[in-house]
Structure formats: C-alpha cells, structure tokens
Amino acid sequence: MFECNICLDTAKDAVVSMCGHLFCWPCLHQWLETRPMKQLCPVCKAAISKDKVIPLYGRGSKQQEDPRNKVPPRPAGQRTEPENTGFPGFGFGDGGFHMSFGIGAFPFGFITSTFNGGHEQRPHIFQDRGVVNPEDEVLSKLFLYVAITIFLWLLIA
Amino acid sequence: MALKFNRNKHNSKIILDGERWERRLQKELMSLVREPPPGVVVDSDQGENLSLWTINMTGAEGTLYEGEHFTLQFKFSPKYPFDSPEVTFIGPNIPVHPHVYSNGHICLSILTDDWSPALSVQTVCLSIVSMLSSCKEKKRPPDNSFYVKTCNKNPKKTKWWYHDDTV
Ligand SMILES: [Zn+2]
Ligand SMILES: [Zn+2]
C-alpha cells in the first residue's frame, strides 16, 4: 500500500505528488534529475516538480533525525493560512499551490489523439495543458519581487 | 557478502542505490514468476547479477501469432529503473510485425522516450503482448532492410520516430 512507485519498497522519506502518487524523496529526486526538462509523474505523467510535492510525516515513530538534513533534502511542508490575507502572491512559495490545482482533471487521451492523429502518447502534449514552465515561474516571481521593491521604494521616497 | 562489500568500495556514491535497484529487480522477478502476463514464461534463475534476463513468450490464441514461440531479452543498466531496459527479440524466431525489425529491435515508445521508472518488466511484457495481439497483418516495418544494415546494436541509440501506432 505505502510502497514507493519507483523502488517498490516501503517509501522512505515519503513525499506525495499533487496527483496523489507516493515516492521516496530520494527516488523521486533522482528521477527529476534524470529528465530535468521533462518533469512528469512516473505513474500518471502529470506535471510534477520539487515545489509541488508534499512530504508525509507519520506519527512520532522515528524522529531522531530531520530527513531534510539528508542529501538530497526533502522539500519542506507548505502551510497556507486558512484566511485569505487579500494580497495574493505576496508570501514566498504559495504561488506553487495555486497554480498546481487545474492539473489533474484533464482527460489525457482526448488531447493526445487530437494532436497526434492516432500516434502513441507523446509527452509534448503536456505543454498544451496550461502547466507552468519552471523557467516562466521563476521569471514571473522575479518580476513580482522587482515590482514589490519598486513599490516599497516609492512609498519610502 | 564479502564480494558485495568489495564492489561497493569502488563506487561509494551508489552503495545504497546499487542494493536498492538490485532489490527492485529481485522483486520484479519474483512477481513475474508468480503472476506472469498471459503467454509469458520466466525462469526464476536469471544469472547472478540480474542484469540480463531472457523471457519466453507464446503468441496468444486467436491472434496471428498463435502458437509461435519468441524469446525476449532484457538488459538492465546500473541506472535502471531511471534508465529504460534494452529490450529486443532474440533467437531463431523474431515475430514478423510492423514494429519489429528482423534483427529483433522493437519500435515502442515506452522503451525510450516514454519510459518511466514506474513501469516494469511486467508492464513492458504486457505492452509487447498487446502489440502483437492487435496486429492485423504480418509484415516487417517498411524500412526494415535499411535499418537493419545501418542501426547501432543497441536499439536505445536509435532515434525512433513513432510512426503509425494504429497497429
Ligand atoms: Zn523509493
Ligand atoms: Zn501521478
């Protein structure tokens, strides 16, 4: 049940993707490194990335060592505050959460067959599904921070 | 035990990994021996380090390959399962199929571009069984003679163009 989808062993330093698939963090990390330009869930081929996996912490059992201190570090858990503060996108790292929602629901086969005329499933279709390119994301965050800096500077000046 | 220790000393970075992936192959082998896909027979003895498997396959009833026997070879690199296995038909009888070249190379996207570490020997076998079963006409790929003369020995070196997958 709680076996990693890559090493087929009981998941160690477990993380779960937004599409619900369980992996050891070291296993998933290695897969993401294998194809850095094409990060897809090994099981269902949904877009996946380091920022969009959730670490699972079981109850108390063996907490002698923080798994994140290990190499490669497991991404930290993310908390979104229950109430909307009215200024979306200000907090670090919550952009990932908002953007990852629309991903799971698209029917795969439909788009595939439309675009490829009966060819086998090719991964490039995932670019058509509104999945955020990691580079764009970095860029848009950068712009946001530049904008905020200028805004603050204007306030002070 | 002593042997294992020596080997690990050479390549300390993949100590854990090496054992882990060997364990995964061992698990895969066990489950394949226990519950093989229809028409597939696997010997539980696949050599010492599990990096080369041979799998026997029989054409399914009611298909063009009914009663024929084939042999598949799986070669695993140390990077398995991040790296796909090298899968070819070997032996005297290579199935005549639009995606199987006469040298045993198979044009199947999950063996290269669409590989994922969540796939397994079992799922690859199933794909190959269904690829054979859905065949409507026994013939070689149109570029067979050219390909066989010019290709690399390793089918993974081929830049496959996944043509007509209606078969
Ligand atoms: Zn794992
Ligand atoms: Zn998934």
mmCIF file of C-alpha atoms and ligand atoms in Angstrom:
data_model
loop_
_atom_site.group_PDB
_atom_site.id
_atom_site.type_symbol
_atom_site.label_atom_id
_atom_site.label_comp_id
_atom_site.label_asym_id
_atom_site.label_seq_id
_atom_site.Cartn_x
_atom_site.Cartn_y
_atom_site.Cartn_z
ATOM 1 C CA MET A 1 0.000 0.000 0.000
ATOM 2 C CA PHE A 2 2.614 2.550 1.011
ATOM 3 C CA GLU A 3 5.208 1.343 -1.408
ATOM 4 C CA CYS A 4 7.258 3.782 -3.406
ATOM 5 C CA ASN A 5 6.303 3.732 -7.081
ATOM 6 C CA ILE A 6 9.960 3.713 -8.089
ATOM 7 C CA CYS A 7 11.919 1.342 -5.864
ATOM 8 C CA LEU A 8 8.820 -0.718 -4.976
ATOM 9 C CA ASP A 9 9.917 -0.740 -1.346
ATOM 10 C CA THR A 10 8.184 0.858 1.626
ATOM 11 C CA ALA A 11 8.519 4.584 0.972
ATOM 12 C CA LYS A 12 11.349 6.201 2.869
ATOM 13 C CA ASP A 13 11.290 9.971 3.468
ATOM 14 C CA ALA A 14 7.963 9.771 1.714
ATOM 15 C CA VAL A 15 6.561 12.515 -0.452
ATOM 16 C CA VAL A 16 3.288 12.599 -2.312
ATOM 17 C CA SER A 17 2.694 14.444 -5.580
ATOM 18 C CA MET A 18 -0.310 16.670 -6.260
ATOM 19 C CA CYS A 19 -1.678 13.841 -8.380
ATOM 20 C CA GLY A 20 -1.575 11.624 -5.309
ATOM 21 C CA HIS A 21 1.338 9.333 -6.107
ATOM 22 C CA LEU A 22 3.718 8.232 -3.407
ATOM 23 C CA PHE A 23 7.514 8.083 -3.663
ATOM 24 C CA CYS A 24 10.616 8.070 -1.539
ATOM 25 C CA TRP A 25 12.046 11.543 -1.836
ATOM 26 C CA PRO A 26 15.484 10.223 -2.911
ATOM 27 C CA CYS A 27 13.856 8.123 -5.638
ATOM 28 C CA LEU A 28 11.716 10.943 -6.981
ATOM 29 C CA HIS A 29 14.598 13.380 -6.760
ATOM 30 C CA GLN A 30 16.744 11.114 -8.867
ATOM 31 C CA TRP A 31 14.013 10.818 -11.483
ATOM 32 C CA LEU A 32 13.548 14.590 -11.643
ATOM 33 C CA GLU A 33 17.300 14.924 -12.146
ATOM 34 C CA THR A 34 17.245 12.317 -14.881
ATOM 35 C CA ARG A 35 14.959 14.388 -17.088
ATOM 36 C CA PRO A 36 15.144 17.935 -15.769
ATOM 37 C CA MET A 37 13.427 19.396 -18.801
ATOM 38 C CA LYS A 38 10.539 16.990 -18.696
ATOM 39 C CA GLN A 39 9.413 16.500 -15.124
ATOM 40 C CA LEU A 40 6.446 14.179 -15.202
ATOM 41 C CA CYS A 41 4.912 11.952 -12.578
ATOM 42 C CA PRO A 42 6.269 8.450 -13.257
ATOM 43 C CA VAL A 43 2.843 6.951 -12.676
ATOM 44 C CA CYS A 44 0.335 9.236 -14.393
ATOM 45 C CA LYS A 45 2.549 11.701 -16.302
ATOM 46 C CA ALA A 46 1.035 14.773 -14.729
ATOM 47 C CA ALA A 47 3.451 17.670 -14.353
ATOM 48 C CA ILE A 48 5.453 17.365 -11.174
ATOM 49 C CA SER A 49 8.237 19.334 -9.517
ATOM 50 C CA LYS A 50 10.138 19.708 -6.299
ATOM 51 C CA ASP A 51 7.905 22.578 -5.175
ATOM 52 C CA LYS A 52 4.751 20.644 -5.733
ATOM 53 C CA VAL A 53 5.300 17.556 -3.653
ATOM 54 C CA ILE A 54 4.188 17.236 -0.064
ATOM 55 C CA PRO A 55 6.315 15.415 2.490
ATOM 56 C CA LEU A 56 4.468 12.914 4.664
ATOM 57 C CA TYR A 57 5.293 12.731 8.335
ATOM 58 C CA GLY A 58 3.988 9.695 10.203
ATOM 59 C CA ARG A 59 3.178 9.801 13.871
ATOM 60 C CA GLY A 60 6.194 10.242 16.088
ATOM 61 C CA SER A 61 7.885 6.918 15.462
ATOM 62 C CA LYS A 62 11.455 7.673 14.423
ATOM 63 C CA GLN A 63 12.076 11.366 14.528
ATOM 64 C CA GLN A 64 15.663 11.218 15.727
ATOM 65 C CA GLU A 65 16.819 12.891 12.576
ATOM 66 C CA ASP A 66 15.238 15.510 10.420
ATOM 67 C CA PRO A 67 15.014 13.893 6.984
ATOM 68 C CA ARG A 68 15.525 17.250 5.346
ATOM 69 C CA ASN A 69 19.086 17.331 6.595
ATOM 70 C CA LYS A 70 19.845 14.384 4.407
ATOM 71 C CA VAL A 71 21.094 14.775 0.899
ATOM 72 C CA PRO A 72 19.173 15.422 -1.231
ATOM 73 C CA PRO A 73 16.992 17.436 1.112
ATOM 74 C CA ARG A 74 13.329 16.710 1.023
ATOM 75 C CA PRO A 75 11.205 19.807 0.312
ATOM 76 C CA ALA A 76 9.542 21.228 3.397
ATOM 77 C CA GLY A 77 5.836 21.048 4.029
ATOM 78 C CA GLN A 78 3.888 24.109 2.985
ATOM 79 C CA ARG A 79 1.211 25.747 5.079
ATOM 80 C CA THR A 80 -1.362 28.001 3.555
ATOM 81 C CA GLU A 81 -3.109 30.231 6.058
ATOM 82 C CA PRO A 82 -6.801 29.479 6.464
ATOM 83 C CA GLU A 83 -7.879 33.046 5.698
ATOM 84 C CA ASN A 84 -7.071 34.933 2.585
ATOM 85 C CA THR A 85 -4.987 37.943 3.501
ATOM 86 C CA GLY A 86 -6.159 39.908 0.497
ATOM 87 C CA PHE A 87 -2.777 40.228 -1.121
ATOM 88 C CA PRO A 88 -2.302 37.012 -3.045
ATOM 89 C CA GLY A 89 1.134 36.053 -4.180
ATOM 90 C CA PHE A 90 2.993 38.023 -1.566
ATOM 91 C CA GLY A 91 4.156 35.089 0.501
ATOM 92 C CA PHE A 92 7.092 33.065 -0.685
ATOM 93 C CA GLY A 93 6.221 29.711 -2.115
ATOM 94 C CA ASP A 94 2.487 29.875 -2.180
ATOM 95 C CA GLY A 95 2.392 30.536 -5.907
ATOM 96 C CA GLY A 96 3.106 26.870 -6.455
ATOM 97 C CA PHE A 97 -0.009 25.861 -4.695
ATOM 98 C CA HIS A 98 -2.424 27.988 -6.663
ATOM 99 C CA MET A 99 -1.011 27.072 -9.990
ATOM 100 C CA SER A 100 -0.934 23.382 -9.438
ATOM 101 C CA PHE A 101 -4.648 22.941 -8.989
ATOM 102 C CA GLY A 102 -6.085 22.711 -12.508
ATOM 103 C CA ILE A 103 -3.682 19.947 -13.493
ATOM 104 C CA GLY A 104 -5.230 16.655 -12.546
ATOM 105 C CA ALA A 105 -8.593 16.947 -14.191
ATOM 106 C CA PHE A 106 -7.822 16.882 -17.896
ATOM 107 C CA PRO A 107 -8.598 13.767 -19.839
ATOM 108 C CA PHE A 108 -5.302 12.635 -21.288
ATOM 109 C CA GLY A 109 -6.307 10.526 -24.192
ATOM 110 C CA PHE A 110 -8.527 13.163 -25.677
ATOM 111 C CA ILE A 111 -5.840 15.746 -26.291
ATOM 112 C CA THR A 112 -3.361 13.131 -27.319
ATOM 113 C CA SER A 113 -5.475 11.714 -30.061
ATOM 114 C CA THR A 114 -6.494 15.135 -31.306
ATOM 115 C CA PHE A 115 -2.977 16.410 -31.661
ATOM 116 C CA ASN A 116 -1.201 13.345 -32.782
ATOM 117 C CA GLY A 117 -3.635 11.762 -35.140
ATOM 118 C CA GLY A 118 -3.501 8.301 -33.648
ATOM 119 C CA HIS A 119 0.152 8.248 -32.684
ATOM 120 C CA GLU A 120 1.194 6.956 -29.356
ATOM 121 C CA GLN A 121 1.019 9.252 -26.403
ATOM 122 C CA ARG A 122 3.787 11.770 -26.787
ATOM 123 C CA PRO A 123 4.816 13.815 -23.813
ATOM 124 C CA HIS A 124 4.862 17.142 -25.612
ATOM 125 C CA ILE A 125 1.102 17.428 -25.230
ATOM 126 C CA PHE A 126 1.604 18.353 -21.620
ATOM 127 C CA GLN A 127 2.786 21.727 -22.707
ATOM 128 C CA ASP A 128 -0.666 22.386 -24.070
ATOM 129 C CA ARG A 129 -2.363 21.873 -20.770
ATOM 130 C CA GLY A 130 -1.551 25.100 -19.028
ATOM 131 C CA VAL A 131 1.202 23.588 -16.966
ATOM 132 C CA VAL A 132 3.598 26.235 -15.792
ATOM 133 C CA ASN A 133 7.061 26.041 -17.210
ATOM 134 C CA PRO A 134 9.504 26.243 -14.283
ATOM 135 C CA GLU A 135 11.504 28.923 -16.051
ATOM 136 C CA ASP A 136 8.456 31.098 -16.569
ATOM 137 C CA GLU A 137 7.595 30.655 -12.968
ATOM 138 C CA VAL A 138 10.983 31.841 -11.818
ATOM 139 C CA LEU A 139 10.786 34.755 -14.188
ATOM 140 C CA SER A 140 7.326 35.808 -13.089
ATOM 141 C CA LYS A 141 8.373 35.590 -9.436
ATOM 142 C CA LEU A 142 11.386 37.716 -10.215
ATOM 143 C CA PHE A 143 9.180 40.351 -11.809
ATOM 144 C CA LEU A 144 6.896 40.261 -8.833
ATOM 145 C CA TYR A 145 9.752 40.914 -6.458
ATOM 146 C CA VAL A 146 11.138 43.694 -8.609
ATOM 147 C CA ALA A 147 7.692 45.264 -8.675
ATOM 148 C CA ILE A 148 7.347 44.979 -4.904
ATOM 149 C CA THR A 149 10.763 46.524 -4.387
ATOM 150 C CA ILE A 150 9.925 49.481 -6.590
ATOM 151 C CA PHE A 151 6.582 49.872 -4.848
ATOM 152 C CA LEU A 152 8.195 49.943 -1.406
ATOM 153 C CA TRP A 153 10.847 52.330 -2.612
ATOM 154 C CA LEU A 154 8.143 54.664 -3.896
ATOM 155 C CA LEU A 155 6.408 54.549 -0.520
ATOM 156 C CA ILE A 156 9.565 55.452 1.333
ATOM 157 C CA ALA A 157 10.673 58.121 -1.088
ATOM 158 C CA MET B 1 28.801 -10.834 1.359
ATOM 159 C CA ALA B 2 32.494 -10.159 1.014
ATOM 160 C CA LEU B 3 32.020 -9.805 -2.704
ATOM 161 C CA LYS B 4 29.308 -7.204 -2.296
ATOM 162 C CA PHE B 5 31.444 -5.180 0.035
ATOM 163 C CA ASN B 6 34.292 -5.047 -2.432
ATOM 164 C CA ARG B 7 32.113 -3.905 -5.245
ATOM 165 C CA ASN B 8 30.639 -1.119 -3.183
ATOM 166 C CA LYS B 9 34.022 0.233 -2.265
ATOM 167 C CA HIS B 10 34.657 1.011 -5.903
ATOM 168 C CA ASN B 11 31.695 3.202 -6.290
ATOM 169 C CA SER B 12 30.812 4.580 -2.935
ATOM 170 C CA LYS B 13 28.259 7.038 -4.283
ATOM 171 C CA ILE B 14 25.856 4.359 -5.350
ATOM 172 C CA ILE B 15 26.233 1.936 -2.463
ATOM 173 C CA LEU B 16 22.679 2.254 -1.294
ATOM 174 C CA ASP B 17 21.288 2.662 -4.748
ATOM 175 C CA GLY B 18 23.010 -0.414 -6.066
ATOM 176 C CA GLU B 19 21.440 -2.572 -3.425
ATOM 177 C CA ARG B 20 18.140 -0.858 -3.769
ATOM 178 C CA TRP B 21 17.859 -1.435 -7.504
ATOM 179 C CA GLU B 22 19.036 -4.970 -7.232
ATOM 180 C CA ARG B 23 16.261 -5.438 -4.710
ATOM 181 C CA ARG B 24 13.786 -3.928 -7.094
ATOM 182 C CA LEU B 25 14.859 -6.315 -9.877
ATOM 183 C CA GLN B 26 14.606 -9.200 -7.452
ATOM 184 C CA LYS B 27 11.080 -8.122 -6.531
ATOM 185 C CA GLU B 28 10.108 -7.756 -10.148
ATOM 186 C CA LEU B 29 11.447 -11.172 -10.954
ATOM 187 C CA MET B 30 9.556 -12.758 -8.086
ATOM 188 C CA SER B 31 6.243 -11.222 -9.043
ATOM 189 C CA LEU B 32 6.782 -12.046 -12.697
ATOM 190 C CA VAL B 33 7.487 -15.675 -11.889
ATOM 191 C CA ARG B 34 4.483 -15.787 -9.570
ATOM 192 C CA GLU B 35 1.981 -13.995 -11.803
ATOM 193 C CA PRO B 36 3.247 -13.763 -15.364
ATOM 194 C CA PRO B 37 1.153 -11.987 -18.018
ATOM 195 C CA PRO B 38 -0.678 -14.450 -20.294
ATOM 196 C CA GLY B 39 1.690 -16.305 -22.613
ATOM 197 C CA VAL B 40 4.801 -15.227 -20.715
ATOM 198 C CA VAL B 41 7.132 -17.660 -19.003
ATOM 199 C CA VAL B 42 10.053 -16.509 -16.893
ATOM 200 C CA ASP B 43 12.689 -18.649 -15.300
ATOM 201 C CA SER B 44 13.409 -17.564 -11.751
ATOM 202 C CA ASP B 45 17.095 -18.124 -12.403
ATOM 203 C CA GLN B 46 18.306 -15.096 -14.333
ATOM 204 C CA GLY B 47 22.002 -15.226 -13.620
ATOM 205 C CA GLU B 48 23.961 -13.783 -10.793
ATOM 206 C CA ASN B 49 23.606 -10.036 -11.014
ATOM 207 C CA LEU B 50 20.182 -9.885 -12.657
ATOM 208 C CA SER B 51 21.346 -7.510 -15.363
ATOM 209 C CA LEU B 52 20.362 -9.767 -18.253
ATOM 210 C CA TRP B 53 17.055 -11.608 -18.437
ATOM 211 C CA THR B 54 15.551 -13.877 -21.019
ATOM 212 C CA ILE B 55 11.797 -14.211 -21.161
ATOM 213 C CA ASN B 56 9.795 -16.654 -23.205
ATOM 214 C CA MET B 57 6.624 -15.605 -24.887
ATOM 215 C CA THR B 58 3.965 -17.560 -26.733
ATOM 216 C CA GLY B 59 1.648 -15.932 -29.267
ATOM 217 C CA ALA B 60 -1.866 -15.626 -27.827
ATOM 218 C CA GLU B 61 -4.701 -17.764 -29.056
ATOM 219 C CA GLY B 62 -6.832 -16.208 -31.747
ATOM 220 C CA THR B 63 -4.067 -13.855 -32.895
ATOM 221 C CA LEU B 64 -1.790 -14.014 -35.925
ATOM 222 C CA TYR B 65 0.982 -15.364 -33.696
ATOM 223 C CA GLU B 66 -0.978 -18.180 -32.102
ATOM 224 C CA GLY B 67 1.318 -20.999 -31.028
ATOM 225 C CA GLU B 68 4.546 -19.236 -32.070
ATOM 226 C CA HIS B 69 7.358 -19.030 -29.562
ATOM 227 C CA PHE B 70 9.503 -15.961 -29.080
ATOM 228 C CA THR B 71 12.334 -15.005 -26.778
ATOM 229 C CA LEU B 72 12.755 -11.521 -25.363
ATOM 230 C CA GLN B 73 15.965 -10.231 -23.871
ATOM 231 C CA PHE B 74 16.035 -7.515 -21.219
ATOM 232 C CA LYS B 75 19.300 -5.755 -20.465
ATOM 233 C CA PHE B 76 19.397 -3.513 -17.396
ATOM 234 C CA SER B 77 21.944 -0.773 -16.918
ATOM 235 C CA PRO B 78 23.074 0.204 -13.414
ATOM 236 C CA LYS B 79 20.781 3.207 -13.790
ATOM 237 C CA TYR B 80 17.653 1.088 -14.013
ATOM 238 C CA PRO B 81 14.819 1.978 -13.317
ATOM 239 C CA PHE B 82 15.670 5.571 -14.192
ATOM 240 C CA ASP B 83 17.068 4.331 -17.446
ATOM 241 C CA SER B 84 14.840 2.064 -19.525
ATOM 242 C CA PRO B 85 15.863 -1.542 -20.091
ATOM 243 C CA GLU B 86 17.191 -2.506 -23.502
ATOM 244 C CA VAL B 87 14.568 -4.893 -24.861
ATOM 245 C CA THR B 88 14.974 -6.972 -28.013
ATOM 246 C CA PHE B 89 13.684 -10.173 -29.509
ATOM 247 C CA ILE B 90 16.433 -12.748 -29.806
ATOM 248 C CA GLY B 91 16.720 -16.295 -31.097
ATOM 249 C CA PRO B 92 15.592 -18.032 -34.261
ATOM 250 C CA ASN B 93 12.037 -16.699 -34.370
ATOM 251 C CA ILE B 94 11.631 -12.919 -34.493
ATOM 252 C CA PRO B 95 7.940 -12.023 -34.815
ATOM 253 C CA VAL B 96 7.024 -10.593 -38.206
ATOM 254 C CA HIS B 97 5.333 -7.368 -37.166
ATOM 255 C CA PRO B 98 5.249 -3.786 -38.498
ATOM 256 C CA HIS B 99 7.091 -2.569 -35.382
ATOM 257 C CA VAL B 100 9.614 -5.350 -35.042
ATOM 258 C CA TYR B 101 12.749 -5.286 -37.176
ATOM 259 C CA SER B 102 14.254 -8.532 -38.359
ATOM 260 C CA ASN B 103 17.234 -8.006 -36.038
ATOM 261 C CA GLY B 104 14.897 -8.075 -33.060
ATOM 262 C CA HIS B 105 14.714 -4.340 -32.398
ATOM 263 C CA ILE B 106 11.288 -3.116 -31.313
ATOM 264 C CA CYS B 107 9.816 0.277 -32.077
ATOM 265 C CA LEU B 108 7.843 1.000 -28.919
ATOM 266 C CA SER B 109 7.854 4.418 -27.298
ATOM 267 C CA ILE B 110 7.813 3.208 -23.674
ATOM 268 C CA LEU B 111 11.224 1.679 -24.315
ATOM 269 C CA THR B 112 12.768 5.105 -24.915
ATOM 270 C CA ASP B 113 11.015 8.495 -24.789
ATOM 271 C CA ASP B 114 8.004 7.431 -22.786
ATOM 272 C CA TRP B 115 9.821 5.274 -20.283
ATOM 273 C CA SER B 116 9.070 5.932 -16.627
ATOM 274 C CA PRO B 117 10.547 4.279 -13.533
ATOM 275 C CA ALA B 118 7.040 3.257 -12.521
ATOM 276 C CA LEU B 119 6.982 0.893 -15.494
ATOM 277 C CA SER B 120 8.381 -2.585 -15.047
ATOM 278 C CA VAL B 121 9.364 -5.740 -16.874
ATOM 279 C CA GLN B 122 5.790 -6.844 -16.358
ATOM 280 C CA THR B 123 4.247 -3.766 -17.981
ATOM 281 C CA VAL B 124 6.744 -3.891 -20.844
ATOM 282 C CA CYS B 125 5.837 -7.546 -21.459
ATOM 283 C CA LEU B 126 2.159 -6.657 -21.404
ATOM 284 C CA SER B 127 2.703 -3.885 -23.951
ATOM 285 C CA ILE B 128 4.582 -6.223 -26.238
ATOM 286 C CA VAL B 129 1.936 -8.938 -25.893
ATOM 287 C CA SER B 130 -0.785 -6.450 -26.769
ATOM 288 C CA MET B 131 1.269 -5.000 -29.610
ATOM 289 C CA LEU B 132 1.495 -8.482 -31.126
ATOM 290 C CA SER B 133 -2.098 -9.366 -30.378
ATOM 291 C CA SER B 134 -3.560 -6.323 -32.091
ATOM 292 C CA CYS B 135 -1.605 -6.900 -35.303
ATOM 293 C CA LYS B 136 -3.759 -7.210 -38.422
ATOM 294 C CA GLU B 137 -1.144 -8.113 -40.981
ATOM 295 C CA LYS B 138 2.189 -9.829 -40.534
ATOM 296 C CA LYS B 139 4.799 -7.709 -42.226
ATOM 297 C CA ARG B 140 8.131 -6.072 -41.446
ATOM 298 C CA PRO B 141 8.485 -2.325 -40.998
ATOM 299 C CA PRO B 142 8.774 -0.589 -44.377
ATOM 300 C CA ASP B 143 12.367 0.497 -43.700
ATOM 301 C CA ASN B 144 13.491 -2.864 -42.353
ATOM 302 C CA SER B 145 16.383 -3.693 -44.658
ATOM 303 C CA PHE B 146 17.889 -0.212 -44.475
ATOM 304 C CA TYR B 147 17.522 -0.016 -40.714
ATOM 305 C CA VAL B 148 18.987 -3.434 -40.033
ATOM 306 C CA LYS B 149 22.037 -2.589 -42.133
ATOM 307 C CA THR B 150 22.687 0.793 -40.567
ATOM 308 C CA CYS B 151 21.495 0.687 -36.955
ATOM 309 C CA ASN B 152 23.500 0.556 -33.760
ATOM 310 C CA LYS B 153 23.484 -2.735 -31.896
ATOM 311 C CA ASN B 154 21.712 -1.016 -29.054
ATOM 312 C CA PRO B 155 18.139 -0.109 -30.059
ATOM 313 C CA LYS B 156 18.157 2.677 -27.491
ATOM 314 C CA LYS B 157 20.675 4.517 -29.649
ATOM 315 C CA THR B 158 18.107 4.732 -32.396
ATOM 316 C CA LYS B 159 16.173 7.966 -32.597
ATOM 317 C CA TRP B 160 12.848 6.348 -33.105
ATOM 318 C CA TRP B 161 10.132 8.074 -34.962
ATOM 319 C CA TYR B 162 6.967 6.544 -33.588
ATOM 320 C CA HIS B 163 5.059 6.142 -36.785
ATOM 321 C CA ASP B 164 1.633 4.701 -37.256
ATOM 322 C CA ASP B 165 0.653 3.221 -33.978
ATOM 323 C CA THR B 166 -2.692 2.037 -35.130
ATOM 324 C CA VAL B 167 -1.322 -1.494 -35.282
HETATM 325 ZN ZN ZN C 1 11.611 4.605 -3.427
HETATM 326 ZN ZN ZN C 2 0.819 10.974 -10.661
#
